[in-house]
């Protein structure tokens, strides 16, 4: 069965600084990979996803992620964070025959300081 | 109006009570899901449904049941609530492919005393 690890439970970053959130997965074939964001009191919103093609994926809100098969990683990045990026971020993995079921990581809480 | 709605948004109940959480969607999707979110555990799948006649157990279905009343409606029931079912519950929908985005409702915060 696939699994998803987000090693960082909590990250604090200054506004304007760069941000990188780590995600590692365990799966035999090429997984479908997703990053979702949960703002306080809100449901989850998709930032970006990867299932084939170019391994550098652009998403909404200025985020991007890179799929590295050799490292089983799908790390999320943003060059310059804004105060509104304070939220919880979830990496999720699906598989070809999973009928849309996703396995979520535990999440990374991002705090943005002035 | 929101594409995926959940009612109630907050609920406090007592151990042993029966609780129903409701989810409605206007996206026209066939697939619907129920998750629970606990701190440090992320989201875990409780049940999922691919159409009105197809309902499947997820990772943590014990103590829960569901009903798919129509394509647009998917309800989650706790037959006899217990305190460790205190959590944030999310409904989600998606179209027919494994690569399709799941769209989430705003969540229901359930507290079982």
Short mmCIF file of N, CA and C in Angstrom, two decimals, chain B:
data_model
loop_
_atom_site.label_atom_id
_atom_site.label_comp_id
_atom_site.label_asym_id
_atom_site.label_seq_id
_atom_site.Cartn_x
_atom_site.Cartn_y
_atom_site.Cartn_z
N UNK B 1 -22.80 30.42 -4.76
CA UNK B 1 -23.02 29.36 -3.77
C UNK B 1 -21.91 28.32 -3.86
N UNK B 2 -21.60 27.73 -2.72
CA UNK B 2 -20.54 26.73 -2.67
C UNK B 2 -20.96 25.49 -3.45
N UNK B 3 -19.93 24.84 -4.07
CA UNK B 3 -20.20 23.65 -4.85
C UNK B 3 -20.46 22.43 -3.97
N UNK B 4 -19.79 22.40 -2.81
CA UNK B 4 -19.94 21.27 -1.88
C UNK B 4 -20.30 21.86 -0.52
N UNK B 5 -21.45 21.49 -0.02
CA UNK B 5 -21.92 22.01 1.26
C UNK B 5 -22.07 20.88 2.26
N UNK B 6 -21.84 21.22 3.51
CA UNK B 6 -21.96 20.26 4.59
C UNK B 6 -22.80 20.85 5.71
N UNK B 7 -23.69 20.03 6.25
CA UNK B 7 -24.48 20.45 7.41
C UNK B 7 -24.51 19.34 8.43
N UNK B 8 -24.44 19.69 9.72
CA UNK B 8 -24.17 21.03 10.24
C UNK B 8 -22.69 21.37 10.14
N UNK B 9 -22.32 22.58 10.44
CA UNK B 9 -20.90 22.96 10.44
C UNK B 9 -20.25 22.62 11.77
N UNK B 10 -21.01 22.67 12.80
CA UNK B 10 -20.53 22.32 14.13
C UNK B 10 -21.61 21.52 14.85
N UNK B 11 -21.16 20.51 15.63
CA UNK B 11 -22.13 19.73 16.38
C UNK B 11 -21.47 19.20 17.64
N UNK B 12 -22.17 19.38 18.73
CA UNK B 12 -21.74 18.79 19.99
C UNK B 12 -22.79 17.79 20.41
N UNK B 13 -22.38 16.58 20.73
CA UNK B 13 -23.33 15.56 21.10
C UNK B 13 -22.78 14.73 22.26
N UNK B 14 -23.59 13.81 22.73
CA UNK B 14 -23.17 12.99 23.86
C UNK B 14 -22.91 11.55 23.42
N UNK B 15 -22.11 10.87 24.17
CA UNK B 15 -21.82 9.47 23.89
C UNK B 15 -23.11 8.66 23.80
N UNK B 16 -23.16 7.82 22.75
CA UNK B 16 -24.31 6.96 22.55
C UNK B 16 -25.38 7.53 21.62
N UNK B 17 -25.31 8.80 21.30
CA UNK B 17 -26.31 9.42 20.43
C UNK B 17 -26.03 9.06 18.97
N UNK B 18 -27.09 9.03 18.19
CA UNK B 18 -26.97 8.84 16.74
C UNK B 18 -26.85 10.21 16.08
N UNK B 19 -25.89 10.31 15.19
CA UNK B 19 -25.61 11.58 14.52
C UNK B 19 -25.55 11.37 13.02
N UNK B 20 -26.12 12.31 12.26
CA UNK B 20 -26.01 12.26 10.81
C UNK B 20 -25.38 13.55 10.31
N UNK B 21 -24.36 13.41 9.49
CA UNK B 21 -23.75 14.54 8.82
C UNK B 21 -24.12 14.47 7.35
N UNK B 22 -24.49 15.61 6.80
CA UNK B 22 -24.99 15.60 5.42
C UNK B 22 -24.06 16.37 4.49
N UNK B 23 -24.04 15.92 3.26
CA UNK B 23 -23.20 16.54 2.24
C UNK B 23 -24.01 16.63 0.94
N UNK B 24 -23.95 17.80 0.33
CA UNK B 24 -24.60 18.00 -0.96
C UNK B 24 -23.62 18.66 -1.91
N UNK B 25 -23.73 18.31 -3.20
CA UNK B 25 -22.85 18.92 -4.18
C UNK B 25 -23.62 19.28 -5.44
N UNK B 26 -23.16 20.37 -6.06
CA UNK B 26 -23.79 20.85 -7.29
C UNK B 26 -22.84 20.74 -8.47
N UNK B 27 -21.77 19.96 -8.32
CA UNK B 27 -20.78 19.84 -9.39
C UNK B 27 -21.15 18.74 -10.39
N UNK B 28 -22.16 17.97 -10.10
CA UNK B 28 -22.55 16.92 -11.03
C UNK B 28 -21.61 15.73 -11.03
N UNK B 29 -20.79 15.61 -10.00
CA UNK B 29 -19.84 14.50 -9.92
C UNK B 29 -20.51 13.22 -9.45
N UNK B 30 -19.98 12.10 -9.96
CA UNK B 30 -20.49 10.81 -9.51
C UNK B 30 -19.82 10.35 -8.21
N UNK B 31 -18.56 10.69 -8.04
CA UNK B 31 -17.80 10.17 -6.90
C UNK B 31 -17.88 11.09 -5.69
N UNK B 32 -18.15 10.50 -4.55
CA UNK B 32 -18.20 11.26 -3.31
C UNK B 32 -17.46 10.50 -2.21
N UNK B 33 -16.89 11.25 -1.28
CA UNK B 33 -16.02 10.68 -0.25
C UNK B 33 -16.32 11.32 1.10
N UNK B 34 -16.10 10.56 2.16
CA UNK B 34 -16.11 11.10 3.51
C UNK B 34 -14.75 10.82 4.15
N UNK B 35 -14.16 11.89 4.72
CA UNK B 35 -12.89 11.80 5.43
C UNK B 35 -13.06 12.33 6.85
N UNK B 36 -12.19 11.90 7.73
CA UNK B 36 -12.05 12.57 9.01
C UNK B 36 -10.62 13.07 9.16
N UNK B 37 -10.50 14.23 9.80
CA UNK B 37 -9.20 14.83 10.01
C UNK B 37 -8.92 14.91 11.49
N UNK B 38 -7.79 14.37 11.90
CA UNK B 38 -7.33 14.45 13.27
C UNK B 38 -5.95 15.08 13.28
N UNK B 39 -5.65 15.90 14.26
CA UNK B 39 -4.32 16.54 14.31
C UNK B 39 -3.20 15.51 14.25
N UNK B 40 -2.24 15.77 13.37
CA UNK B 40 -1.09 14.88 13.25
C UNK B 40 -1.32 13.64 12.44
N UNK B 41 -2.56 13.43 11.99
CA UNK B 41 -2.87 12.22 11.21
C UNK B 41 -3.33 12.54 9.80
N UNK B 42 -3.49 13.78 9.47
CA UNK B 42 -3.97 14.12 8.14
C UNK B 42 -5.42 13.72 7.96
N UNK B 43 -5.80 13.43 6.74
CA UNK B 43 -7.17 13.00 6.43
C UNK B 43 -7.17 11.50 6.18
N UNK B 44 -8.15 10.84 6.75
CA UNK B 44 -8.30 9.41 6.54
C UNK B 44 -9.68 9.13 5.96
N UNK B 45 -9.72 8.23 4.99
CA UNK B 45 -10.94 7.94 4.24
C UNK B 45 -11.85 7.02 5.04
N UNK B 46 -13.12 7.42 5.18
CA UNK B 46 -14.09 6.62 5.93
C UNK B 46 -14.90 5.76 4.96
N UNK B 47 -15.54 6.38 3.99
CA UNK B 47 -16.33 5.70 2.97
C UNK B 47 -16.21 6.47 1.67
N UNK B 48 -16.44 5.77 0.57
CA UNK B 48 -16.51 6.43 -0.71
C UNK B 48 -17.57 5.76 -1.58
N UNK B 49 -18.06 6.56 -2.54
CA UNK B 49 -19.16 6.09 -3.37
C UNK B 49 -18.92 6.54 -4.80
N UNK B 50 -19.06 5.64 -5.74
CA UNK B 50 -18.84 5.99 -7.14
C UNK B 50 -20.15 6.28 -7.88
N UNK B 51 -21.25 5.81 -7.35
CA UNK B 51 -22.55 6.24 -7.80
C UNK B 51 -23.55 5.80 -6.74
N UNK B 52 -24.81 6.03 -7.00
CA UNK B 52 -25.84 5.77 -6.00
C UNK B 52 -25.85 4.31 -5.54
N UNK B 53 -25.48 3.41 -6.43
CA UNK B 53 -25.56 1.98 -6.10
C UNK B 53 -24.21 1.39 -5.67
N UNK B 54 -23.20 2.21 -5.57
CA UNK B 54 -21.85 1.70 -5.31
C UNK B 54 -21.25 2.43 -4.13
N UNK B 55 -21.20 1.75 -2.97
CA UNK B 55 -20.65 2.33 -1.75
C UNK B 55 -19.58 1.39 -1.23
N UNK B 56 -18.47 1.98 -0.81
CA UNK B 56 -17.32 1.17 -0.39
C UNK B 56 -16.73 1.67 0.91
N UNK B 57 -16.22 0.73 1.71
CA UNK B 57 -15.54 1.10 2.95
C UNK B 57 -14.16 1.65 2.65
N UNK B 58 -13.79 2.62 3.45
CA UNK B 58 -12.45 3.16 3.36
C UNK B 58 -11.57 2.60 4.45
N UNK B 59 -10.57 3.37 4.80
CA UNK B 59 -9.55 2.94 5.77
C UNK B 59 -10.10 2.76 7.17
N UNK B 60 -11.09 3.59 7.57
CA UNK B 60 -11.53 3.59 8.97
C UNK B 60 -13.05 3.62 9.06
N UNK B 61 -13.73 2.63 8.52
CA UNK B 61 -15.18 2.63 8.44
C UNK B 61 -15.89 2.14 9.71
N UNK B 62 -15.19 1.48 10.60
CA UNK B 62 -15.84 0.95 11.80
C UNK B 62 -16.50 2.06 12.61
N UNK B 63 -17.77 1.84 12.97
CA UNK B 63 -18.50 2.82 13.76
C UNK B 63 -19.24 3.85 12.93
N UNK B 64 -19.10 3.76 11.61
CA UNK B 64 -19.74 4.69 10.69
C UNK B 64 -20.60 3.93 9.67
N UNK B 65 -21.59 4.62 9.14
CA UNK B 65 -22.34 4.10 8.00
C UNK B 65 -22.66 5.29 7.10
N UNK B 66 -23.00 4.99 5.84
CA UNK B 66 -23.30 6.05 4.90
C UNK B 66 -24.54 5.71 4.10
N UNK B 67 -25.07 6.75 3.47
CA UNK B 67 -26.21 6.60 2.57
C UNK B 67 -26.03 7.56 1.41
N UNK B 68 -26.19 7.02 0.20
CA UNK B 68 -26.11 7.88 -0.99
C UNK B 68 -27.54 8.01 -1.53
N UNK B 69 -28.18 9.09 -1.11
CA UNK B 69 -29.62 9.25 -1.41
C UNK B 69 -29.86 9.64 -2.86
N UNK B 70 -28.89 10.29 -3.46
CA UNK B 70 -28.99 10.75 -4.84
C UNK B 70 -27.57 11.04 -5.29
N UNK B 71 -27.42 11.33 -6.57
CA UNK B 71 -26.08 11.63 -7.05
C UNK B 71 -25.47 12.78 -6.26
N UNK B 72 -26.30 13.72 -5.85
CA UNK B 72 -25.80 14.93 -5.22
C UNK B 72 -25.70 14.85 -3.71
N UNK B 73 -26.17 13.78 -3.10
CA UNK B 73 -26.25 13.74 -1.63
C UNK B 73 -25.63 12.48 -1.06
N UNK B 74 -24.79 12.69 -0.04
CA UNK B 74 -24.06 11.59 0.57
C UNK B 74 -23.98 11.88 2.06
N UNK B 75 -24.63 11.03 2.87
CA UNK B 75 -24.71 11.27 4.31
C UNK B 75 -23.86 10.29 5.09
N UNK B 76 -23.29 10.77 6.16
CA UNK B 76 -22.48 9.95 7.05
C UNK B 76 -23.19 9.86 8.39
N UNK B 77 -23.34 8.64 8.92
CA UNK B 77 -23.99 8.46 10.21
C UNK B 77 -23.05 7.80 11.21
N UNK B 78 -23.17 8.27 12.43
CA UNK B 78 -22.53 7.63 13.56
C UNK B 78 -23.66 7.03 14.37
N UNK B 79 -23.78 5.72 14.35
CA UNK B 79 -24.93 5.06 14.97
C UNK B 79 -24.97 5.25 16.48
N UNK B 80 -23.81 5.20 17.10
CA UNK B 80 -23.71 5.39 18.55
C UNK B 80 -22.37 6.10 18.80
N UNK B 81 -22.43 7.40 18.87
CA UNK B 81 -21.20 8.19 18.92
C UNK B 81 -20.38 7.90 20.18
N UNK B 82 -19.07 7.93 19.98
CA UNK B 82 -18.13 7.76 21.10
C UNK B 82 -17.11 8.90 21.06
N UNK B 83 -16.50 9.21 22.21
CA UNK B 83 -15.60 10.37 22.25
C UNK B 83 -14.45 10.35 21.24
N UNK B 84 -13.93 9.15 20.90
CA UNK B 84 -12.81 9.18 19.95
C UNK B 84 -13.25 9.40 18.51
N UNK B 85 -14.55 9.65 18.31
CA UNK B 85 -15.03 10.09 17.00
C UNK B 85 -15.08 11.62 16.92
N UNK B 86 -14.63 12.28 17.96
CA UNK B 86 -14.48 13.73 17.92
C UNK B 86 -13.41 14.07 16.89
N UNK B 87 -13.79 14.84 15.87
CA UNK B 87 -12.88 15.13 14.77
C UNK B 87 -13.52 16.15 13.85
N UNK B 88 -12.77 16.52 12.83
CA UNK B 88 -13.27 17.36 11.75
C UNK B 88 -13.58 16.45 10.57
N UNK B 89 -14.79 16.51 10.07
CA UNK B 89 -15.22 15.61 9.00
C UNK B 89 -15.39 16.39 7.70
N UNK B 90 -14.82 15.84 6.64
CA UNK B 90 -14.92 16.47 5.33
C UNK B 90 -15.60 15.55 4.33
N UNK B 91 -16.44 16.15 3.52
CA UNK B 91 -16.99 15.50 2.35
C UNK B 91 -16.23 16.02 1.14
N UNK B 92 -16.06 15.18 0.14
CA UNK B 92 -15.39 15.60 -1.09
C UNK B 92 -16.07 14.94 -2.28
N UNK B 93 -15.90 15.54 -3.45
CA UNK B 93 -16.44 14.97 -4.68
C UNK B 93 -15.37 15.01 -5.76
N UNK B 94 -15.50 14.15 -6.73
CA UNK B 94 -14.62 14.20 -7.89
C UNK B 94 -15.34 13.61 -9.09
N UNK B 95 -14.80 13.89 -10.26
CA UNK B 95 -15.31 13.32 -11.50
C UNK B 95 -14.78 11.89 -11.63
N UNK B 96 -14.77 11.35 -12.84
CA UNK B 96 -14.61 9.90 -12.99
C UNK B 96 -13.22 9.35 -13.17
N UNK B 97 -12.18 10.16 -12.98
CA UNK B 97 -10.81 9.66 -13.22
C UNK B 97 -9.98 9.76 -11.95
N UNK B 98 -8.99 8.87 -11.83
CA UNK B 98 -8.11 8.88 -10.65
C UNK B 98 -7.25 10.13 -10.58
N UNK B 99 -7.10 10.84 -11.70
CA UNK B 99 -6.30 12.06 -11.67
C UNK B 99 -7.14 13.31 -11.44
N UNK B 100 -8.44 13.12 -11.34
CA UNK B 100 -9.30 14.29 -11.17
C UNK B 100 -9.18 14.88 -9.77
N UNK B 101 -9.35 16.18 -9.71
CA UNK B 101 -9.29 16.90 -8.45
C UNK B 101 -10.45 16.52 -7.56
N UNK B 102 -10.17 16.39 -6.27
CA UNK B 102 -11.26 16.25 -5.31
C UNK B 102 -11.59 17.63 -4.77
N UNK B 103 -12.89 17.92 -4.72
CA UNK B 103 -13.37 19.20 -4.24
C UNK B 103 -13.99 18.98 -2.86
N UNK B 104 -13.53 19.76 -1.90
CA UNK B 104 -13.91 19.53 -0.51
C UNK B 104 -14.95 20.52 -0.03
N UNK B 105 -15.80 20.03 0.85
CA UNK B 105 -16.70 20.91 1.57
C UNK B 105 -15.96 21.62 2.69
N UNK B 106 -16.66 22.49 3.41
CA UNK B 106 -16.01 23.29 4.45
C UNK B 106 -15.75 22.54 5.75
N UNK B 107 -16.31 21.35 5.87
CA UNK B 107 -16.06 20.54 7.05
C UNK B 107 -17.15 20.68 8.11
N UNK B 108 -17.27 19.62 8.91
CA UNK B 108 -18.14 19.61 10.09
C UNK B 108 -17.29 19.27 11.29
N UNK B 109 -17.29 20.16 12.26
CA UNK B 109 -16.55 19.88 13.50
C UNK B 109 -17.49 19.18 14.47
N UNK B 110 -17.18 17.93 14.78
CA UNK B 110 -18.02 17.12 15.66
C UNK B 110 -17.29 16.89 16.98
N UNK B 111 -17.99 17.17 18.06
CA UNK B 111 -17.47 16.90 19.40
C UNK B 111 -18.41 15.93 20.10
N UNK B 112 -17.84 14.83 20.57
CA UNK B 112 -18.63 13.83 21.30
C UNK B 112 -18.18 13.85 22.75
N UNK B 113 -19.11 14.19 23.62
CA UNK B 113 -18.77 14.30 25.05
C UNK B 113 -19.00 13.00 25.80
#
